[in-house]
PDB file of C-alpha atoms in Angstrom:
ATOM      1  CA  MET A  13     125.197  96.388 110.768  1.00 34.00           C
ATOM      2  CA  THR A  14     123.233  99.534 111.440  1.00 36.00           C
ATOM      3  CA  ASN A  15     120.107  99.183 113.839  1.00 41.00           C
ATOM      4  CA  SER A  16     118.227 100.713 110.791  1.00 38.00           C
ATOM      5  CA  LEU A  17     119.205  97.722 108.396  1.00 33.00           C
ATOM      6  CA  LYS A  18     118.560  95.354 110.600  1.00 41.00           C
ATOM      7  CA  ALA A  19     115.310  96.396 111.168  1.00 47.00           C
ATOM      8  CA  ARG A  20     114.648  96.506 107.477  1.00 49.00           C
ATOM      9  CA  GLN A  21     115.780  92.811 107.296  1.00 48.00           C
ATOM     10  CA  ARG A  22     113.511  91.741 110.352  1.00 55.00           C
ATOM     11  CA  PRO A  23     110.342  89.755 109.641  1.00 65.00           C
ATOM     12  CA  PHE A  24     107.097  92.113 109.946  1.00 77.00           C
ATOM     13  CA  ALA A  25     104.409  90.118 108.756  1.00 83.00           C
ATOM     14  CA  ALA A  26     103.208  87.119 110.619  1.00 85.00           C
ATOM     15  CA  SER A  27     100.904  84.688 108.721  1.00 89.00           C
ATOM     16  CA  LEU A  28      97.516  83.419 110.443  1.00 92.00           C
ATOM     17  CA  SER A  29      95.594  80.473 110.027  1.00 93.00           C
ATOM     18  CA  MET A  30      91.866  81.116 109.519  1.00 94.00           C
ATOM     19  CA  ALA A  31      90.898  80.125 112.735  1.00 93.00           C
ATOM     20  CA  ARG A  32      93.477  82.433 114.689  1.00 93.00           C
ATOM     21  CA  ALA A  33      92.502  85.047 112.314  1.00 94.00           C
ATOM     22  CA  SER A  34      89.050  84.702 113.405  1.00 93.00           C
ATOM     23  CA  VAL A  35      90.115  85.730 117.131  1.00 93.00           C
ATOM     24  CA  SER A  36      90.830  89.246 116.957  1.00 93.00           C
ATOM     25  CA  LEU A  37      89.549  90.117 112.997  1.00 95.00           C
ATOM     26  CA  ALA A  38      86.531  90.422 110.859  1.00 96.00           C
ATOM     27  CA  TRP A  39      87.408  89.005 107.502  1.00 97.00           C
ATOM     28  CA  SER A  40      85.077  87.993 104.384  1.00 98.00           C
ATOM     29  CA  ILE A  41      85.499  86.430 100.887  1.00 98.00           C
ATOM     30  CA  ALA A  42      82.772  86.842  98.192  1.00 98.00           C
ATOM     31  CA  VAL A  43      82.707  85.248  94.931  1.00 98.00           C
ATOM     32  CA  LYS A  44      80.466  85.003  91.809  1.00 97.00           C
ATOM     33  CA  CYS A  45      79.922  81.345  90.650  1.00 96.00           C
ATOM     34  CA  ALA A  46      77.790  78.690  89.881  1.00 95.00           C
ATOM     35  CA  THR A  47      79.404  76.292  92.392  1.00 96.00           C
ATOM     36  CA  PRO A  48      77.568  75.528  96.043  1.00 95.00           C
ATOM     37  CA  ARG A  49      79.203  76.907  98.746  1.00 95.00           C
ATOM     38  CA  ASP A  50      80.100  73.624 100.157  1.00 94.00           C
ATOM     39  CA  GLN A  51      81.800  72.438  97.018  1.00 96.00           C
ATOM     40  CA  LEU A  52      84.318  75.593  97.080  1.00 97.00           C
ATOM     41  CA  ARG A  53      87.644  74.870  98.857  1.00 97.00           C
ATOM     42  CA  VAL A  54      89.911  77.647 100.674  1.00 97.00           C
ATOM     43  CA  ARG A  55      93.637  77.222 100.859  1.00 95.00           C
ATOM     44  CA  CYS A  56      95.387  79.275 103.385  1.00 94.00           C
ATOM     45  CA  LEU A  57      98.734  79.716 103.025  1.00 91.00           C
ATOM     46  CA  GLY A  58     101.415  79.784 105.481  1.00 84.00           C
ATOM     47  CA  ASP A  59     104.542  81.755 105.927  1.00 71.00           C
ATOM     48  CA  ALA A  60     106.680  79.381 103.853  1.00 66.00           C
ATOM     49  CA  ASP A  61     104.085  79.180 101.334  1.00 72.00           C
ATOM     50  CA  ILE A  62     103.513  82.866 100.250  1.00 76.00           C
ATOM     51  CA  SER A  63     107.293  83.130  98.763  1.00 71.00           C
ATOM     52  CA  ARG A  64     107.233  80.045  96.637  1.00 74.00           C
ATOM     53  CA  PRO A  65     105.458  78.822  93.835  1.00 73.00           C
ATOM     54  CA  VAL A  66     101.642  78.644  94.664  1.00 78.00           C
ATOM     55  CA  GLY A  67     100.847  75.744  92.502  1.00 78.00           C
ATOM     56  CA  GLN A  68      98.258  75.420  90.465  1.00 83.00           C
ATOM     57  CA  LEU A  69      94.955  77.103  91.019  1.00 90.00           C
ATOM     58  CA  GLU A  70      91.632  74.620  90.672  1.00 92.00           C
ATOM     59  CA  PRO A  71      88.595  75.741  89.154  1.00 93.00           C
ATOM     60  CA  GLU A  72      86.613  75.605  92.731  1.00 96.00           C
ATOM     61  CA  GLU A  73      89.591  76.646  94.465  1.00 97.00           C
ATOM     62  CA  ILE A  74      90.339  79.879  96.738  1.00 97.00           C
ATOM     63  CA  VAL A  75      93.743  80.912  97.775  1.00 96.00           C
ATOM     64  CA  LEU A  76      93.598  82.962 100.723  1.00 96.00           C
ATOM     65  CA  TRP A  77      96.694  84.791 103.101  1.00 95.00           C
ATOM     66  CA  LEU A  78      95.658  86.508 106.201  1.00 95.00           C
ATOM     67  CA  ALA A  79      98.534  88.247 108.216  1.00 92.00           C
ATOM     68  CA  ALA A  80      98.843  90.358 111.142  1.00 91.00           C
ATOM     69  CA  ILE A  81     101.340  93.347 111.360  1.00 88.00           C
ATOM     70  CA  PRO A  82     102.522  93.765 114.840  1.00 78.00           C
ATOM     71  CA  PRO A  83     103.506  97.166 115.903  1.00 71.00           C
ATOM     72  CA  SER A  84     107.150  97.395 115.067  1.00 55.00           C
ATOM     73  CA  ARG A  85     108.177  97.248 118.809  1.00 44.00           C
ATOM     74  CA  GLU A  86     106.401  94.028 119.388  1.00 46.00           C
ATOM     75  CA  ILE A  87     108.337  92.424 116.380  1.00 46.00           C
ATOM     76  CA  ALA A  88     111.073  89.911 117.761  1.00 45.00           C
ATOM     77  CA  THR A  89     114.210  88.598 115.685  1.00 43.00           C
ATOM     78  CA  GLY A  90     113.366  85.140 114.724  1.00 44.00           C
ATOM     79  CA  GLU A  91     109.758  85.413 114.885  1.00 45.00           C
ATOM     80  CA  PRO A  92     107.955  83.251 112.361  1.00 46.00           C
ATOM     81  CA  ALA A  93     106.984  85.696 109.385  1.00 46.00           C
ATOM     82  CA  MET A  94     106.227  86.557 105.606  1.00 55.00           C
ATOM     83  CA  LEU A  95     109.638  88.477 104.815  1.00 63.00           C
ATOM     84  CA  SER A  96     111.856  91.176 105.615  1.00 73.00           C
ATOM     85  CA  VAL A  97     110.559  94.873 105.041  1.00 79.00           C
ATOM     86  CA  ASP A  98     113.457  95.143 102.449  1.00 79.00           C
ATOM     87  CA  ARG A  99     112.357  92.003 100.781  1.00 78.00           C
ATOM     88  CA  ALA A 100     108.717  93.285 100.500  1.00 86.00           C
ATOM     89  CA  ALA A 101     109.619  96.373  99.304  1.00 87.00           C
ATOM     90  CA  LYS A 102     111.462  95.159  96.376  1.00 90.00           C
ATOM     91  CA  VAL A 103     108.865  93.985  94.715  1.00 93.00           C
ATOM     92  CA  LEU A 104     106.848  96.855  94.685  1.00 94.00           C
ATOM     93  CA  ASP A 105     106.807  99.360  91.612  1.00 93.00           C
ATOM     94  CA  ALA A 106     107.331 102.894  92.191  1.00 92.00           C
ATOM     95  CA  ASP A 107     103.770 104.217  92.087  1.00 93.00           C
ATOM     96  CA  GLU A 108     103.403 101.136  95.106  1.00 93.00           C
ATOM     97  CA  ILE A 109     106.021 102.834  97.080  1.00 92.00           C
ATOM     98  CA  ASP A 110     104.959 106.303  96.299  1.00 93.00           C
ATOM     99  CA  ARG A 111     101.315 105.390  97.787  1.00 92.00           C
ATOM    100  CA  MET A 112     102.871 103.337 100.613  1.00 92.00           C
ATOM    101  CA  GLY A 113     104.841 106.891 101.810  1.00 90.00           C
ATOM    102  CA  ARG A 114     101.828 109.015 101.990  1.00 93.00           C
ATOM    103  CA  PHE A 115     100.493 106.918 105.235  1.00 90.00           C
ATOM    104  CA  LEU A 116     101.352 108.868 108.532  1.00 90.00           C
ATOM    105  CA  HIS A 117     101.500 105.968 110.776  1.00 88.00           C
ATOM    106  CA  ILE A 118     104.208 103.122 110.356  1.00 87.00           C
ATOM    107  CA  GLU A 119     101.483 100.475 110.947  1.00 87.00           C
ATOM    108  CA  ASP A 120      99.478 101.822 108.049  1.00 90.00           C
ATOM    109  CA  ARG A 121     102.716 101.822 105.821  1.00 90.00           C
ATOM    110  CA  THR A 122     103.612  98.194 106.787  1.00 90.00           C
ATOM    111  CA  SER A 123     100.114  97.013 106.559  1.00 93.00           C
ATOM    112  CA  TYR A 124     100.104  98.466 102.855  1.00 94.00           C
ATOM    113  CA  LEU A 125     103.260  96.983 102.194  1.00 93.00           C
ATOM    114  CA  ALA A 126     102.444  93.618 103.132  1.00 92.00           C
ATOM    115  CA  ALA A 127      99.071  93.336 101.323  1.00 95.00           C
ATOM    116  CA  HIS A 128     100.680  94.561  98.174  1.00 95.00           C
ATOM    117  CA  ALA A 129     103.802  92.482  98.580  1.00 93.00           C
ATOM    118  CA  GLY A 130     101.723  89.770  99.384  1.00 93.00           C
ATOM    119  CA  VAL A 131      99.414  89.869  96.327  1.00 94.00           C
ATOM    120  CA  ARG A 132     102.279  90.188  94.270  1.00 94.00           C
ATOM    121  CA  LEU A 133     104.012  87.052  95.648  1.00 92.00           C
ATOM    122  CA  MET A 134     100.742  84.860  95.569  1.00 92.00           C
ATOM    123  CA  LEU A 135     100.494  85.946  91.910  1.00 93.00           C
ATOM    124  CA  GLY A 136     103.741  85.420  90.506  1.00 91.00           C
ATOM    125  CA  GLY A 137     103.340  82.011  92.209  1.00 89.00           C
ATOM    126  CA  LEU A 138     100.200  81.305  90.261  1.00 90.00           C
ATOM    127  CA  VAL A 139     101.316  82.764  86.793  1.00 89.00           C
ATOM    128  CA  GLY A 140     104.885  81.470  86.891  1.00 88.00           C
ATOM    129  CA  GLN A 141     106.275  85.310  86.756  1.00 90.00           C
ATOM    130  CA  PRO A 142     108.695  87.172  89.060  1.00 91.00           C
ATOM    131  CA  ALA A 143     106.759  89.186  91.722  1.00 92.00           C
ATOM    132  CA  GLU A 144     108.271  92.312  90.727  1.00 93.00           C
ATOM    133  CA  ALA A 145     107.847  91.717  87.042  1.00 93.00           C
ATOM    134  CA  LEU A 146     103.859  91.827  87.230  1.00 94.00           C
ATOM    135  CA  ARG A 147     102.111  94.808  86.102  1.00 93.00           C
ATOM    136  CA  PHE A 148      98.648  95.927  87.130  1.00 92.00           C
ATOM    137  CA  GLN A 149      96.048  98.336  85.681  1.00 89.00           C
ATOM    138  CA  PRO A 150      92.664  99.762  87.299  1.00 87.00           C
ATOM    139  CA  SER A 151      89.479  98.775  86.164  1.00 84.00           C
ATOM    140  CA  GLU A 152      86.815 101.127  85.057  1.00 83.00           C
ATOM    141  CA  HIS A 153      86.020 101.496  88.787  1.00 80.00           C
ATOM    142  CA  GLY A 154      89.371 100.805  90.238  1.00 81.00           C
ATOM    143  CA  LYS A 155      89.414  97.560  90.967  1.00 88.00           C
ATOM    144  CA  PRO A 156      93.289  96.469  89.947  1.00 88.00           C
ATOM    145  CA  MET A 157      93.394  93.980  87.326  1.00 89.00           C
ATOM    146  CA  LEU A 158      96.624  91.971  86.131  1.00 90.00           C
ATOM    147  CA  ILE A 159      98.030  92.654  83.121  1.00 89.00           C
ATOM    148  CA  ALA A 160      99.186  90.036  80.594  1.00 79.00           C
ATOM    149  CA  GLY A 161      97.800  87.131  83.170  1.00 74.00           C
ATOM    150  CA  PRO A 162      95.641  84.516  82.710  1.00 75.00           C
ATOM    151  CA  VAL A 163      91.938  86.245  82.008  1.00 73.00           C
ATOM    152  CA  GLU A 164      90.376  83.952  84.107  1.00 84.00           C
ATOM    153  CA  ILE A 165      92.605  84.782  87.580  1.00 92.00           C
ATOM    154  CA  ASP A 166      91.173  87.507  89.555  1.00 95.00           C
ATOM    155  CA  PHE A 167      92.439  88.570  92.910  1.00 96.00           C
ATOM    156  CA  SER A 168      91.549  91.171  95.758  1.00 97.00           C
ATOM    157  CA  LEU A 169      93.569  92.556  98.584  1.00 96.00           C
ATOM    158  CA  SER A 170      92.572  94.432 101.982  1.00 97.00           C
ATOM    159  CA  HIS A 171      94.378  95.804 104.388  1.00 95.00           C
ATOM    160  CA  ALA A 172      93.560  97.748 107.684  1.00 93.00           C
ATOM    161  CA  ARG A 173      96.007  99.092 110.397  1.00 88.00           C
ATOM    162  CA  GLY A 174      97.859  95.794 111.644  1.00 90.00           C
ATOM    163  CA  SER A 175      95.904  93.181 109.400  1.00 94.00           C
ATOM    164  CA  VAL A 176      96.241  91.781 105.799  1.00 95.00           C
ATOM    165  CA  ALA A 177      94.093  89.755 103.405  1.00 97.00           C
ATOM    166  CA  VAL A 178      94.744  88.472  99.762  1.00 97.00           C
ATOM    167  CA  ALA A 179      93.013  86.104  97.903  1.00 97.00           C
ATOM    168  CA  ALA A 180      92.746  84.745  94.359  1.00 96.00           C
ATOM    169  CA  ALA A 181      90.557  82.550  92.549  1.00 96.00           C
ATOM    170  CA  ARG A 182      89.436  81.538  88.986  1.00 95.00           C
ATOM    171  CA  MET A 183      86.230  83.369  89.250  1.00 96.00           C
ATOM    172  CA  PRO A 184      85.300  87.087  90.248  1.00 96.00           C
ATOM    173  CA  ILE A 185      86.273  87.304  94.103  1.00 98.00           C
ATOM    174  CA  GLY A 186      86.757  90.093  96.566  1.00 97.00           C
ATOM    175  CA  VAL A 187      88.212  90.083 100.275  1.00 98.00           C
ATOM    176  CA  ASP A 188      87.998  92.287 103.589  1.00 98.00           C
ATOM    177  CA  ILE A 189      89.125  92.547 106.425  1.00 98.00           C
ATOM    178  CA  GLU A 190      88.897  94.787 109.847  1.00 96.00           C
ATOM    179  CA  PRO A 191      90.068  94.420 113.153  1.00 95.00           C
ATOM    180  CA  LEU A 192      87.543  93.610 116.019  1.00 95.00           C
ATOM    181  CA  ARG A 193      86.851  96.937 117.916  1.00 94.00           C
ATOM    182  CA  GLU A 194      84.217  98.901 119.560  1.00 95.00           C
ATOM    183  CA  ILE A 195      82.433 100.949 116.629  1.00 93.00           C
ATOM    184  CA  VAL A 196      81.805 104.816 117.411  1.00 88.00           C
ATOM    185  CA  ASP A 197      78.410 106.450 116.284  1.00 89.00           C
ATOM    186  CA  MET A 198      76.949 103.222 115.032  1.00 93.00           C
ATOM    187  CA  ASP A 199      73.822 104.050 114.421  1.00 90.00           C
ATOM    188  CA  SER A 200      74.830 106.534 112.203  1.00 92.00           C
ATOM    189  CA  VAL A 201      77.250 104.911 110.046  1.00 94.00           C
ATOM    190  CA  ALA A 202      74.545 101.786 110.269  1.00 96.00           C
ATOM    191  CA  GLU A 203      72.152 104.002 107.892  1.00 94.00           C
ATOM    192  CA  ILE A 204      74.753 104.497 105.400  1.00 94.00           C
ATOM    193  CA  VAL A 205      75.856 100.451 105.339  1.00 96.00           C
ATOM    194  CA  LEU A 206      72.708  98.729 106.341  1.00 98.00           C
ATOM    195  CA  ALA A 207      69.213  98.092 104.909  1.00 98.00           C
ATOM    196  CA  ALA A 208      66.242  98.408 106.995  1.00 97.00           C
ATOM    197  CA  GLU A 209      66.012  94.816 108.088  1.00 97.00           C
ATOM    198  CA  GLU A 210      69.765  94.410 108.734  1.00 98.00           C
ATOM    199  CA  ARG A 211      69.556  97.587 111.244  1.00 97.00           C
ATOM    200  CA  GLU A 212      66.552  95.878 112.735  1.00 97.00           C
ATOM    201  CA  VAL A 213      68.894  92.425 113.438  1.00 97.00           C
ATOM    202  CA  LEU A 214      71.678  94.833 114.611  1.00 96.00           C
ATOM    203  CA  GLN A 215      69.214  96.642 117.020  1.00 95.00           C
ATOM    204  CA  ASN A 216      68.018  93.171 118.640  1.00 96.00           C
ATOM    205  CA  ALA A 217      71.468  91.908 118.988  1.00 95.00           C
ATOM    206  CA  PRO A 218      73.102  91.794 122.498  1.00 94.00           C
ATOM    207  CA  ALA A 219      74.714  94.962 122.838  1.00 93.00           C
ATOM    208  CA  ALA A 220      77.945  93.273 123.587  1.00 92.00           C
ATOM    209  CA  ARG A 221      77.674  91.554 120.102  1.00 93.00           C
ATOM    210  CA  ARG A 222      76.855  94.675 118.250  1.00 95.00           C
ATOM    211  CA  SER A 223      79.970  96.074 116.975  1.00 96.00           C
ATOM    212  CA  GLN A 224      81.141  92.519 115.916  1.00 95.00           C
ATOM    213  CA  LEU A 225      78.070  92.021 114.027  1.00 96.00           C
ATOM    214  CA  PHE A 226      77.996  95.183 112.277  1.00 97.00           C
ATOM    215  CA  LEU A 227      81.831  94.811 111.273  1.00 97.00           C
ATOM    216  CA  ARG A 228      80.679  91.334 109.547  1.00 97.00           C
ATOM    217  CA  TYR A 229      78.102  93.280 107.796  1.00 98.00           C
ATOM    218  CA  TRP A 230      80.544  95.545 106.494  1.00 97.00           C
ATOM    219  CA  THR A 231      83.139  93.059 105.329  1.00 98.00           C
ATOM    220  CA  LEU A 232      80.666  90.847 103.515  1.00 98.00           C
ATOM    221  CA  LYS A 233      79.369  93.714 101.589  1.00 97.00           C
ATOM    222  CA  GLU A 234      82.871  95.263 101.066  1.00 96.00           C
ATOM    223  CA  ALA A 235      83.900  91.895 100.137  1.00 97.00           C
ATOM    224  CA  LEU A 236      81.057  91.570  97.406  1.00 97.00           C
ATOM    225  CA  LEU A 237      81.400  94.782  95.929  1.00 96.00           C
ATOM    226  CA  LYS A 238      85.185  94.013  95.457  1.00 96.00           C
ATOM    227  CA  ALA A 239      84.122  91.084  93.667  1.00 97.00           C
ATOM    228  CA  ALA A 240      81.681  92.859  91.457  1.00 95.00           C
ATOM    229  CA  ALA A 241      84.372  95.354  90.336  1.00 93.00           C
ATOM    230  CA  LEU A 242      81.826  98.114  91.084  1.00 89.00           C
ATOM    231  CA  GLY A 243      82.897  99.369  94.530  1.00 81.00           C
ATOM    232  CA  PHE A 244      80.826 102.010  95.796  1.00 82.00           C
ATOM    233  CA  THR A 245      79.005 103.102  92.632  1.00 90.00           C
ATOM    234  CA  ILE A 246      76.716 100.384  94.331  1.00 94.00           C
ATOM    235  CA  ALA A 247      75.228 101.892  97.686  1.00 95.00           C
ATOM    236  CA  PRO A 248      76.252  99.225 100.640  1.00 96.00           C
ATOM    237  CA  ASN A 249      72.657  99.661 102.083  1.00 97.00           C
ATOM    238  CA  SER A 250      70.785  98.158  98.468  1.00 97.00           C
ATOM    239  CA  VAL A 251      72.680  95.237  99.256  1.00 97.00           C
ATOM    240  CA  ILE A 252      71.041  92.687 101.520  1.00 98.00           C
ATOM    241  CA  VAL A 253      72.702  89.821 103.069  1.00 98.00           C
ATOM    242  CA  ASP A 254      71.979  87.145 105.787  1.00 97.00           C
ATOM    243  CA  ALA A 255      75.142  87.589 108.301  1.00 97.00           C
ATOM    244  CA  GLY A 256      74.311  84.550 110.319  1.00 94.00           C
ATOM    245  CA  PRO A 257      76.449  81.589 110.966  1.00 92.00           C
ATOM    246  CA  SER A 258      75.892  80.568 107.047  1.00 93.00           C
ATOM    247  CA  PRO A 259      75.999  83.932 105.697  1.00 97.00           C
ATOM    248  CA  ALA A 260      74.313  84.478 102.335  1.00 97.00           C
ATOM    249  CA  VAL A 261      73.116  87.389  99.897  1.00 98.00           C
ATOM    250  CA  LEU A 262      69.576  87.872  99.914  1.00 98.00           C
ATOM    251  CA  SER A 263      68.919  90.757  97.419  1.00 97.00           C
ATOM    252  CA  VAL A 264      71.230  92.850  95.413  1.00 97.00           C
ATOM    253  CA  PRO A 265      71.027  95.750  92.665  1.00 96.00           C
ATOM    254  CA  ALA A 266      70.189  94.500  88.943  1.00 95.00           C
ATOM    255  CA  ALA A 267      73.903  95.707  88.220  1.00 94.00           C
ATOM    256  CA  LEU A 268      75.298  92.708  90.370  1.00 95.00           C
ATOM    257  CA  GLY A 269      73.129  90.357  88.733  1.00 95.00           C
ATOM    258  CA  SER A 270      71.171  87.573  90.696  1.00 96.00           C
ATOM    259  CA  ALA A 271      71.563  86.719  94.383  1.00 97.00           C
ATOM    260  CA  ALA A 272      71.874  83.392  93.762  1.00 96.00           C
ATOM    261  CA  GLN A 273      74.965  83.510  91.809  1.00 96.00           C
ATOM    262  CA  TRP A 274      77.182  84.923  95.177  1.00 98.00           C
ATOM    263  CA  ARG A 275      78.611  82.792  97.751  1.00 98.00           C
ATOM    264  CA  PHE A 276      79.979  84.014 100.895  1.00 98.00           C
ATOM    265  CA  ILE A 277      82.997  82.496 103.240  1.00 97.00           C
ATOM    266  CA  ALA A 278      83.342  84.088 106.595  1.00 97.00           C
ATOM    267  CA  PRO A 279      84.060  82.505 110.018  1.00 93.00           C
ATOM    268  CA  ALA A 280      81.533  82.287 112.564  1.00 82.00           C
ATOM    269  CA  ILE A 281      80.927  85.279 114.997  1.00 76.00           C
ATOM    270  CA  ARG A 282      82.462  84.625 118.167  1.00 67.00           C
ATOM    271  CA  ARG A 283      80.689  85.271 121.392  1.00 59.00           C
ATOM    272  CA  PRO A 284      82.127  87.746 123.467  1.00 53.00           C
ATOM    273  CA  THR A 285      84.501  86.525 126.299  1.00 49.00           C
ATOM    274  CA  ARG A 286      83.615  87.715 130.150  1.00 43.00           C
TER     275      ARG A 286
END
């Protein structure tokens, strides 16, 4: 067996619990529903679950898969993971394979591969169809929609270098994930992303926590705009959120409906270690 073939058969995407993901990642889920936040349930899938039937999706349930994609040089044989590169690539269609090939960095390609294979495996398990047989089409503003699937099932995916999030529910849903890191030129980026009152909260936060807080704002808003299927036709700084321990939507443009219809699920902001 060649080294190339061995590499393709090696696991490459390790599932994360919500608690473990929160150590190094900012992630957020947004859903639009009438159910109170404390009555929503999140089922976080592990390595063994993502490639087998997911089971019945309850009306107030969110199915979530979080994963880390280590640099290829750090992946060890036998490490628990979702599936091999070869197995994941087999469930993608030709357009997805083509888009994956356009990424310049291997970590970006494998993150894309994990996200798109993961969403196919999750949805295939939910609707009882082979993952490779699923077909998608974009909505008016680009959100992928499942063709010939139950109309009430919505899904969302997000990938950044080395990290993946996939979520599905019987309600409009969006998910976003970002590695925790220092944000360069935060003030200029904040002008685009944050409303005036949110920028004030950011400026008053301890310096060591500002990047983490900004990424929390960013993932909350990105998840909400994905759930609304409107993307950046809505300016992020026109959405006002409370990014505190129990994040909430405070104000949205009319196109997003009522702020009271939106729910967030996100981990607590971790205090920086010294």
